[in-house]
Amino acid sequence: MTLSEIAELVRAEVAPEALESTVSITRGASLDDAQPGDIVFYDNPRYLRALRETKASAALVPRDFNESVSVAVLRLENPSNAFTAVLQKLLPPAVPYAAGIHPSAVIGSGVNIHPTASIQPQAVIEDGVTVGARTVIGALSFIGRNSSIGADVLIHPSVVLRDDTVIGDRVIIHSGTVIGADGFGFKLVKGKHEKVPQVGNVQIDDDVEIGACTTIDRARFGRTWIQTGSKIDNLVQIAHNVVIGPHCLIVAQTGISGSSRLGRYVTLAGQVGVVGHVEIGDEVVVAAKSGVSKDTPPRQQLMGMFGIPMKEARELVAHYHRLPKTVGKLKMLEAEVAALRKIVEAQNGQDTTLNVS
Amino acid sequence: MTLSEIAELVRAEVAPEALESTVSITRGASLDDAQPGDIVFYDNPRYLRALRETKASAALVPRDFNESVSVAVLRLENPSNAFTAVLQKLLPPAVPYAAGIHPSAVIGSGVNIHPTASIQPQAVIEDGVTVGARTVIGALSFIGRNSSIGADVLIHPSVVLRDDTVIGDRVIIHSGTVIGADGFGFKLVKGKHEKVPQVGNVQIDDDVEIGACTTIDRARFGRTWIQTGSKIDNLVQIAHNVVIGPHCLIVAQTGISGSSRLGRYVTLAGQVGVVGHVEIGDEVVVAAKSGVSKDTPPRQQLMGMFGIPMKEARELVAHYHRLPKTVGKLKMLEAEVAALRKIVEAQNGQDTTLNVS
Amino acid sequence: MTLSEIAELVRAEVAPEALESTVSITRGASLDDAQPGDIVFYDNPRYLRALRETKASAALVPRDFNESVSVAVLRLENPSNAFTAVLQKLLPPAVPYAAGIHPSAVIGSGVNIHPTASIQPQAVIEDGVTVGARTVIGALSFIGRNSSIGADVLIHPSVVLRDDTVIGDRVIIHSGTVIGADGFGFKLVKGKHEKVPQVGNVQIDDDVEIGACTTIDRARFGRTWIQTGSKIDNLVQIAHNVVIGPHCLIVAQTGISGSSRLGRYVTLAGQVGVVGHVEIGDEVVVAAKSGVSKDTPPRQQLMGMFGIPMKEARELVAHYHRLPKTVGKLKMLEAEVAALRKIVEAQNGQDTTLNVS
């Protein structure tokens, strides 16, 4: 694409001389990696130096950008979104997976696979499974008995869906993820942990995306349920009977314990832990590495090991970091009081400390 | 089942009119999801409202339950256990896996697979492996050279056991789990991390259950060892040469570093971290997200980043949360002392602060 | 091997009578597990009792070891390294994987597999893949379109490399690991999280080792990049566009958020979290369970939720653990000041607290 084609696509302002450039932009790249012929974007002042040094031929920058740089700049509202649009124009379309069942796949009986679906090599599909239109079951993936998968679903290689899993439309599941393993439930009987049967299932609604090596356990009974449009990152643990409401974001390495429920548009940042049997209200945001151990009203922002409101949590952290000063002040004050006491005692002819209980 | 059949099965008290009900209970469900014909259980007051609103036809409740609800209630000692018993009666028996080796499985030489064992599709079993009676090797699982697996073991799809792994009887291993990968051992030689050979193995004793996407590394030498009856959740990391004693519970996303040893009946809650080379005594309980960095005597309950006794840890947390008040008091006191000093100085005609070292 | 052969191999000092021993050492073992005929090593006083009680026939010990023990000791500089050398001599060489493509593997078109490479059972290799000399692609592994894998690489069973992944020479990747899944990127458009295309790739340089069930996401554009000689443990999350410099150590269950960059020889201990878009300088060390939320200059040692210098962090922890005492002192002081005030008021005939603002 020429610069003027790009400027038209993303509605950018460009210096007139750039519009006449005959340079051909063929690839999007990061500031550091870019070569002549690449386009980059810039929307964070911390990367200004990288922008100055980039070898790219063009850069998408914010409308109010006014630094002098050698790369040709295209000014517009949202450089990151515009970059995505340019990438989509530049990239060859992803190779589609051919419809049909690869001969190496193993297919059970009583399955209902749409003729436009693609079952990739070495996949295993057990009895009674339904697969919808244009859905791709990745190589080496396993779909357990009586699972039902909607249309336009993309299951990447090496995913496991255990029996009775229900998947909506347009769901994406990345490699290594296991859906429907048994919940962690035991009762102690005569000194042994006896298994509590886990006979529920997992339901994933439309437009959910689930990262790699994430585990979502089947319900003890009923269902573990991920509702429409929620996005789950890698290495997340979701225990039995958890309910994730619509449009939540669950960042990597977070764990949610059994039977807890999230409302709509909840964000849990990375490495968060949620105890069992709590309710987290709509639009709650929990900072990275925090713990949530009780019910949380809507629109709270929580932080810290005990999940308290973010403003309080930050204040506590500031106090924590000032502890050496605080203790120093206390020591000064102790010395001062001791000195005062001496003077007062001298004036008074008696030991005032005797009055202290 | 009728209510009177259920009442007999779980020895519940039921109101006489309920016993005559002809309703047919066909499914167990959660309070929220239940439909007419379902049975639910209730043992936690936080779900009272859900119980009032459930559409279920029957509910198992504690013996002392005395709220007025519209659903028919069956009173008994332990509603959760009774619910499990009812579920087991209602559910169709799990489809057994047929004995024999699926033609798509790849089997090495010198293997010894019991005729009642089931080797599922696309499994790979390397040379010299032994598989016991009635054991199931899940689809797409890999069993490395010279591994030995006992009787009645259930290995779910997509499990990896690397070479020389030893598995006892009645062990359950969930999908995505990797047993016997190399421990993380390197030594720095001339600026490079040189690999320390990891030539030991992993031994899993009888009645152990291991969750999904958990990693248990092989020993540097000797064995990494999970002893009888211990239960390990999802996404847990167990490093080389760790020993987990009998009947421990290790909750999701916990990590145990190299050569540490747990006694009997130890519980590590979720996201706990244990450093290397420590011993944790029998019946120790560690709260979620805590760290353990030193040897711990039996029956301690630990909490916090530095794994201190739970009572002290809670006290510290309370102090932490009161820091703003404490600092406020300190400031008040400083002002008060300053005021006192002024008066005393006026009385005394001298600057007492000179006396403070 | 005889003791004198071992002593010669590792240049150890041995008592003359041991050199004449005809005992045959056949195996390396841990102190606890050892049997007659085994050799062990000892380099940590906490295991002295285990050394006294070991049934091993020989022990490698530090040169200055002077306890009296019943096992024959060989004194030398570095018992752990020497033990590795002995193990390598004692162990039968690992069975090599035969060159060639197993008939059950599924190979795409346009692939370039070196004749000395070994493609194990049930592996899936998509179109356009290159595999170098002596490289092993483990059973049930998946190599996505147009990926390129160097020479002498060992990919264990059940690994997933998504399309366009680039792997250098002598790389080791353990089972369950997923390289090149989509980064976690969404933008909120009319109440829905719309997927931001992730069209970059992952590049892994020479001599990198990656543990089990680790996830390394493909770049949004450009590359996620693990540089030469770095070692990554199990269950680690590396987000899109992260750059790990050469010779880093990333311990288990650590997570690094998008676009962050590590310098050379950085060590992140277990369960560390790094936020996005930060730079961590050369030789930085971060303690287990810590968080890093800002740029970090070289050679810092960080600890704690907010990643502060280790010395300060330890001081804060000490203050934290003394909070009950500090608060106790404050209360004492308040009582003492109150007592003083009473006396001064009595002397003065006025309420001094009125002077406190």
PDB file of N, CA, C and O in Angstrom, chain A residues 26 29 72 111 134 136 169 182 201 236 248 280 287 289 309 346:
ATOM      1  N   THR A  26       4.600  -2.837   3.137  1.00  0.00           N
ATOM      2  CA  THR A  26       4.214  -4.239   2.940  1.00  0.00           C
ATOM      3  C   THR A  26       3.986  -4.993   4.239  1.00  0.00           C
ATOM      4  O   THR A  26       3.503  -6.113   4.243  1.00  0.00           O
ATOM      5  N   ALA A  29       5.103  -3.703  11.841  1.00  0.00           N
ATOM      6  CA  ALA A  29       6.192  -4.192  12.696  1.00  0.00           C
ATOM      7  C   ALA A  29       6.229  -3.382  13.984  1.00  0.00           C
ATOM      8  O   ALA A  29       5.557  -2.347  14.111  1.00  0.00           O
ATOM      9  N   ALA A  72       8.056   9.120   8.211  1.00  0.00           N
ATOM     10  CA  ALA A  72       6.826   9.794   7.773  1.00  0.00           C
ATOM     11  C   ALA A  72       5.690   9.465   8.742  1.00  0.00           C
ATOM     12  O   ALA A  72       5.486   8.290   9.075  1.00  0.00           O
ATOM     13  N   VAL A 111     -22.443 -39.569  15.935  1.00  0.00           N
ATOM     14  CA  VAL A 111     -22.010 -38.171  15.925  1.00  0.00           C
ATOM     15  C   VAL A 111     -22.733 -37.436  14.811  1.00  0.00           C
ATOM     16  O   VAL A 111     -23.209 -38.036  13.858  1.00  0.00           O
ATOM     17  N   ARG A 134     -19.076 -24.888   9.889  1.00  0.00           N
ATOM     18  CA  ARG A 134     -17.823 -24.142   9.766  1.00  0.00           C
ATOM     19  C   ARG A 134     -16.927 -24.216  11.018  1.00  0.00           C
ATOM     20  O   ARG A 134     -15.937 -23.495  11.143  1.00  0.00           O
ATOM     21  N   VAL A 136     -14.066 -25.655  13.453  1.00  0.00           N
ATOM     22  CA  VAL A 136     -12.819 -26.396  13.271  1.00  0.00           C
ATOM     23  C   VAL A 136     -12.459 -27.095  14.587  1.00  0.00           C
ATOM     24  O   VAL A 136     -12.392 -26.441  15.632  1.00  0.00           O
ATOM     25  N   ASP A 169     -21.759 -20.664  19.883  1.00  0.00           N
ATOM     26  CA  ASP A 169     -21.252 -20.275  18.569  1.00  0.00           C
ATOM     27  C   ASP A 169     -20.074 -19.306  18.714  1.00  0.00           C
ATOM     28  O   ASP A 169     -19.996 -18.544  19.675  1.00  0.00           O
ATOM     29  N   ASP A 182     -12.740 -33.300  36.311  1.00  0.00           N
ATOM     30  CA  ASP A 182     -13.492 -33.364  37.572  1.00  0.00           C
ATOM     31  C   ASP A 182     -13.146 -32.204  38.485  1.00  0.00           C
ATOM     32  O   ASP A 182     -11.967 -31.850  38.629  1.00  0.00           O
ATOM     33  N   ASN A 201     -21.652 -30.612  34.307  1.00  0.00           N
ATOM     34  CA  ASN A 201     -20.873 -30.412  33.074  1.00  0.00           C
ATOM     35  C   ASN A 201     -20.359 -28.975  33.004  1.00  0.00           C
ATOM     36  O   ASN A 201     -20.399 -28.239  33.997  1.00  0.00           O
ATOM     37  N   VAL A 236      -5.445 -20.186  33.504  1.00  0.00           N
ATOM     38  CA  VAL A 236      -6.455 -19.793  34.496  1.00  0.00           C
ATOM     39  C   VAL A 236      -7.136 -21.056  35.025  1.00  0.00           C
ATOM     40  O   VAL A 236      -7.355 -22.006  34.283  1.00  0.00           O
ATOM     41  N   CYS A 248     -16.864 -10.698  30.811  1.00  0.00           N
ATOM     42  CA  CYS A 248     -15.786 -10.541  31.800  1.00  0.00           C
ATOM     43  C   CYS A 248     -14.426 -10.734  31.132  1.00  0.00           C
ATOM     44  O   CYS A 248     -14.329 -11.334  30.066  1.00  0.00           O
ATOM     45  N   ILE A 280     -19.304 -11.718  43.037  1.00  0.00           N
ATOM     46  CA  ILE A 280     -18.603 -10.495  42.648  1.00  0.00           C
ATOM     47  C   ILE A 280     -19.514  -9.746  41.688  1.00  0.00           C
ATOM     48  O   ILE A 280     -19.925 -10.274  40.670  1.00  0.00           O
ATOM     49  N   ALA A 287      -7.285  -5.832  41.055  1.00  0.00           N
ATOM     50  CA  ALA A 287      -5.897  -5.620  40.611  1.00  0.00           C
ATOM     51  C   ALA A 287      -5.102  -6.929  40.649  1.00  0.00           C
ATOM     52  O   ALA A 287      -5.439  -7.861  41.372  1.00  0.00           O
ATOM     53  N   LYS A 289      -2.633  -9.961  41.292  1.00  0.00           N
ATOM     54  CA  LYS A 289      -2.089 -10.627  42.488  1.00  0.00           C
ATOM     55  C   LYS A 289      -2.974 -10.446  43.718  1.00  0.00           C
ATOM     56  O   LYS A 289      -2.576 -10.852  44.813  1.00  0.00           O
ATOM     57  N   PRO A 309     -11.065  -1.909  48.845  1.00  0.00           N
ATOM     58  CA  PRO A 309     -11.158  -0.877  47.807  1.00  0.00           C
ATOM     59  C   PRO A 309      -9.790  -0.293  47.463  1.00  0.00           C
ATOM     60  O   PRO A 309      -8.963  -0.051  48.344  1.00  0.00           O
ATOM     61  N   ALA A 346      11.058  16.654  88.273  1.00  0.00           N
ATOM     62  CA  ALA A 346      11.932  17.534  89.060  1.00  0.00           C
ATOM     63  C   ALA A 346      11.127  18.689  89.661  1.00  0.00           C
ATOM     64  O   ALA A 346      11.273  19.037  90.835  1.00  0.00           O
TER      65      ALA A 346
END
